[in-house]
Tab-separated table of C-alpha atoms in Angstrom:
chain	number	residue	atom	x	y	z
A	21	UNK	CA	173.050	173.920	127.939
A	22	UNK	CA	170.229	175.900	126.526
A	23	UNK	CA	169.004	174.177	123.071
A	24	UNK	CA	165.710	175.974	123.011
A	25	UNK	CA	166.407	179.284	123.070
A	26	UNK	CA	164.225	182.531	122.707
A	27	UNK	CA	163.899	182.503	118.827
A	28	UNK	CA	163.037	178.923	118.668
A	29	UNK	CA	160.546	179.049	121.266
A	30	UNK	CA	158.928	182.368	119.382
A	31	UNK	CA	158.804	180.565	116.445
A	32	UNK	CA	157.180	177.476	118.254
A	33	UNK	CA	154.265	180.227	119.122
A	34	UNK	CA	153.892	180.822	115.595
A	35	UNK	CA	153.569	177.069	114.540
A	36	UNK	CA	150.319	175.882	114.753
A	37	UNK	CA	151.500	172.113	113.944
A	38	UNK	CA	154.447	170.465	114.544
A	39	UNK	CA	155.562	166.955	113.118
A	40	UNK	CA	156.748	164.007	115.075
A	41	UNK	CA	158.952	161.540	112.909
A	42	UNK	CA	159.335	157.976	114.264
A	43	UNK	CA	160.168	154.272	113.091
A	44	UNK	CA	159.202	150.948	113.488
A	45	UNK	CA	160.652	147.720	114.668
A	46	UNK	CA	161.224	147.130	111.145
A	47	UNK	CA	162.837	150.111	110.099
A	48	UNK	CA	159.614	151.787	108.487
A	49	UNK	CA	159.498	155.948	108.935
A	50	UNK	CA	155.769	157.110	110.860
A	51	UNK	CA	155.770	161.310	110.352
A	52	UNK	CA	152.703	162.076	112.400
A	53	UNK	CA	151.040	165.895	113.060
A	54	UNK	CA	150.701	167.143	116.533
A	55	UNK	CA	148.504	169.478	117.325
A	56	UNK	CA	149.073	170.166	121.059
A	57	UNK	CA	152.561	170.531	121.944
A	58	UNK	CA	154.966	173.098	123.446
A	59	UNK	CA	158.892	173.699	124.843
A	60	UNK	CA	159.073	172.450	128.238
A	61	UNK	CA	161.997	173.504	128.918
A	62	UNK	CA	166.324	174.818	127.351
A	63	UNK	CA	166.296	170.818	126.516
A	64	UNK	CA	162.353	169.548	126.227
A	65	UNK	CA	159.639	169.464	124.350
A	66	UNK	CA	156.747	168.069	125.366
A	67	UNK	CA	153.522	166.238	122.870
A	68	UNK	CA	149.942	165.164	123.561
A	69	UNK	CA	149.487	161.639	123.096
A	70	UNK	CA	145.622	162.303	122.131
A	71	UNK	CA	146.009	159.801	119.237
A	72	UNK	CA	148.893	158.780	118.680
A	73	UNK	CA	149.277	155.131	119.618
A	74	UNK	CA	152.018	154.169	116.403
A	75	UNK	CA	154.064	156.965	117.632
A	76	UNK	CA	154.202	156.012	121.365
A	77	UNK	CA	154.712	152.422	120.408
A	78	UNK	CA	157.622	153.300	118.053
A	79	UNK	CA	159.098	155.770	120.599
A	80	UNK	CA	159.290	152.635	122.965
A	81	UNK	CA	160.797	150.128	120.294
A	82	UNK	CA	163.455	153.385	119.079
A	83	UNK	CA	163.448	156.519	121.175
A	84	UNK	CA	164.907	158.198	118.558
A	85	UNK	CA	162.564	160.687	117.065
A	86	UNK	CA	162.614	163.916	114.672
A	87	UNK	CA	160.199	166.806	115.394
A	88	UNK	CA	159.815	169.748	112.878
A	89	UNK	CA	157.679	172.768	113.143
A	90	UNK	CA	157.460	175.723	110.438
A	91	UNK	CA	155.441	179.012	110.499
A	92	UNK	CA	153.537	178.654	107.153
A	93	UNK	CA	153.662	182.665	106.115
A	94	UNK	CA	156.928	183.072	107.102
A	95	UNK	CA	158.568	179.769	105.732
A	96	UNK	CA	160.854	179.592	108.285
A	97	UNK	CA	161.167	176.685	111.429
A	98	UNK	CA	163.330	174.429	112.709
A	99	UNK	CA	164.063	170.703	112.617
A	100	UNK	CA	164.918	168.932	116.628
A	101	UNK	CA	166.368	165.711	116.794
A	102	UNK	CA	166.850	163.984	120.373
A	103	UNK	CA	165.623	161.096	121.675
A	104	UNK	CA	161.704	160.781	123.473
A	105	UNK	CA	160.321	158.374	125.772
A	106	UNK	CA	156.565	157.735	127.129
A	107	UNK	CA	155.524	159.500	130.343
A	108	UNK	CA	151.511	158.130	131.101
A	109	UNK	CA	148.854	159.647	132.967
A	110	UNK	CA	149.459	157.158	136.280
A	111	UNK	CA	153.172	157.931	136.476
A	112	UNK	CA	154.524	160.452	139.369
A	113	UNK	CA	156.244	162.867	136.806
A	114	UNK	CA	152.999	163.047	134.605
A	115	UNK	CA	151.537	166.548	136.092
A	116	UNK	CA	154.749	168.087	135.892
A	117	UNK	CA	155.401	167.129	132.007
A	118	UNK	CA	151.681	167.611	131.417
A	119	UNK	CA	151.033	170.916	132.719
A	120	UNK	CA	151.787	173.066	129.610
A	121	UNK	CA	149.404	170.491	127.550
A	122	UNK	CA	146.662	170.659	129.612
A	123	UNK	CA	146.548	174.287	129.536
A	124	UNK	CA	146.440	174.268	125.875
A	125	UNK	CA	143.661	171.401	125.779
A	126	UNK	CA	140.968	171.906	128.829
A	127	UNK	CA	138.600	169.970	128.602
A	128	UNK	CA	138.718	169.419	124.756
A	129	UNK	CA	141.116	166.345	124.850
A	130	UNK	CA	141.941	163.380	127.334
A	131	UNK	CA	145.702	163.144	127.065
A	132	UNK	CA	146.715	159.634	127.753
A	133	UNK	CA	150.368	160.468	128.030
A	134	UNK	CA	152.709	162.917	127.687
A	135	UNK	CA	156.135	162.079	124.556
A	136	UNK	CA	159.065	163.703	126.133
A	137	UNK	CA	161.722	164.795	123.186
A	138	UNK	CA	165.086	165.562	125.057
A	139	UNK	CA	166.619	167.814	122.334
A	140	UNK	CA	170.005	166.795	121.045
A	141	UNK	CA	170.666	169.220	118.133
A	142	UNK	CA	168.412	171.881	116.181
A	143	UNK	CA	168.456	172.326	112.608
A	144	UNK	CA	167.112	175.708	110.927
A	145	UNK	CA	164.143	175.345	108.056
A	146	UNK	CA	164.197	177.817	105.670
A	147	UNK	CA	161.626	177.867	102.429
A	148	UNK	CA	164.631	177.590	99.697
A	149	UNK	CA	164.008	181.397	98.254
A	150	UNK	CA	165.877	182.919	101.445
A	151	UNK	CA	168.697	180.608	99.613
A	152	UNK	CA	168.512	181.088	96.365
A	153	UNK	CA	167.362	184.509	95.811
A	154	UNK	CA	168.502	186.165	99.243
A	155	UNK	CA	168.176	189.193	97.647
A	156	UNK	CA	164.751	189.440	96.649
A	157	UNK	CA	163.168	187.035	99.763
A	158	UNK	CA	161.846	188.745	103.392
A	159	UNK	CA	159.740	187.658	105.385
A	160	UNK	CA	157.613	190.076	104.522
A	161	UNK	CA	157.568	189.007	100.613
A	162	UNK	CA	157.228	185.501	101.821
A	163	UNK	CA	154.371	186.370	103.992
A	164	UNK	CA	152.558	188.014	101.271
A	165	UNK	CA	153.130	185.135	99.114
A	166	UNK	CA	151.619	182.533	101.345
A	167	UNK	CA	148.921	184.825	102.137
A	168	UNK	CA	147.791	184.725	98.511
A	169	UNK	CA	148.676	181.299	97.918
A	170	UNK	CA	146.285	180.114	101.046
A	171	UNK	CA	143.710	183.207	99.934
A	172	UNK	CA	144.102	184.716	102.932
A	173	UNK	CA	143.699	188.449	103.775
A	174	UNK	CA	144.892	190.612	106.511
A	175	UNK	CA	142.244	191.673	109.088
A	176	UNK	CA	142.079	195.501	109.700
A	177	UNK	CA	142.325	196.362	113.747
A	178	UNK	CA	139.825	198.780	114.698
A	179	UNK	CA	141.664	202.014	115.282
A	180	UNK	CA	140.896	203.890	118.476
């Protein structure tokens, strides 16, 4: 069954961040950013354990886990919720799990192991104007309004 399809993996690109939600042995919520992840696979996604010991450990107390990723000028994302386990850098199916990490990373980080999310359902994000004022929201408004909200501004190809 294909979970991750074509849209969500697009909008993966666009996502600079994504968040890893955990807990604890005693029941305490860890949200954590990640900065190097990607889709493995229809049913996997794949994190850098750079530095992330609390989420490893709480990932081997309670595999279940929550990972969200949203493109900030859009305002759109989704929300996956599986269960993840540990894969480290000695085991046999490390290189395979590792592969689109290390691409990402070089040199610039040592990844000591690899948190495998098996996807079990995905959940749309949506900023709440595409609810509430359908209408009046695009992404193209939205886009514009986080670009002056973060003072950003456009950057003008050279034309041929």
């Amino acid at each position: 069954m294909t979970l991750l399809t074509e849209p969500i993996r697009e909008a993966a690109r666009r996502s600079v961040l994504c968040w890893l939600a955990t807990v604890d042995a005693e029941g305490q919520p860890n949200v954590s950013p990640k900065e190097v992840w990607a889709i493995a696979d229809d049913q996997h996604v794949v994190v850098a354990h750079i530095a992330s010991p609390m989420s490893a450990r709480n990932i081997a107390q309670h595999p279940q886990v929550c990972l969200s990723f949203v493109d900030v000028f859009v305002q759109k994302g989704f929300k996956l919720v599986g269960t993840a386990r540990e894969v480290r850098a000695g085991d046999a199916e490390f290189a395979t799990w590792a592969k689109p990490l290390l691409a990402m990373v070089g040199q610039r980080f040592t990844i000591q192991s690899v948190l495998v999310v098996h996807v079990q359902s995905v959940t749309a994000i949506l900023a709440p104007s595409y609810r509430f004022y359908p209408h009046d929201t695009t992404e193209a408004s939205q886009v514009a309004s986080a670009m002056r909200a973060y003072k950003v501004q456009a950057v003008e190809k050279d034309k041929p």
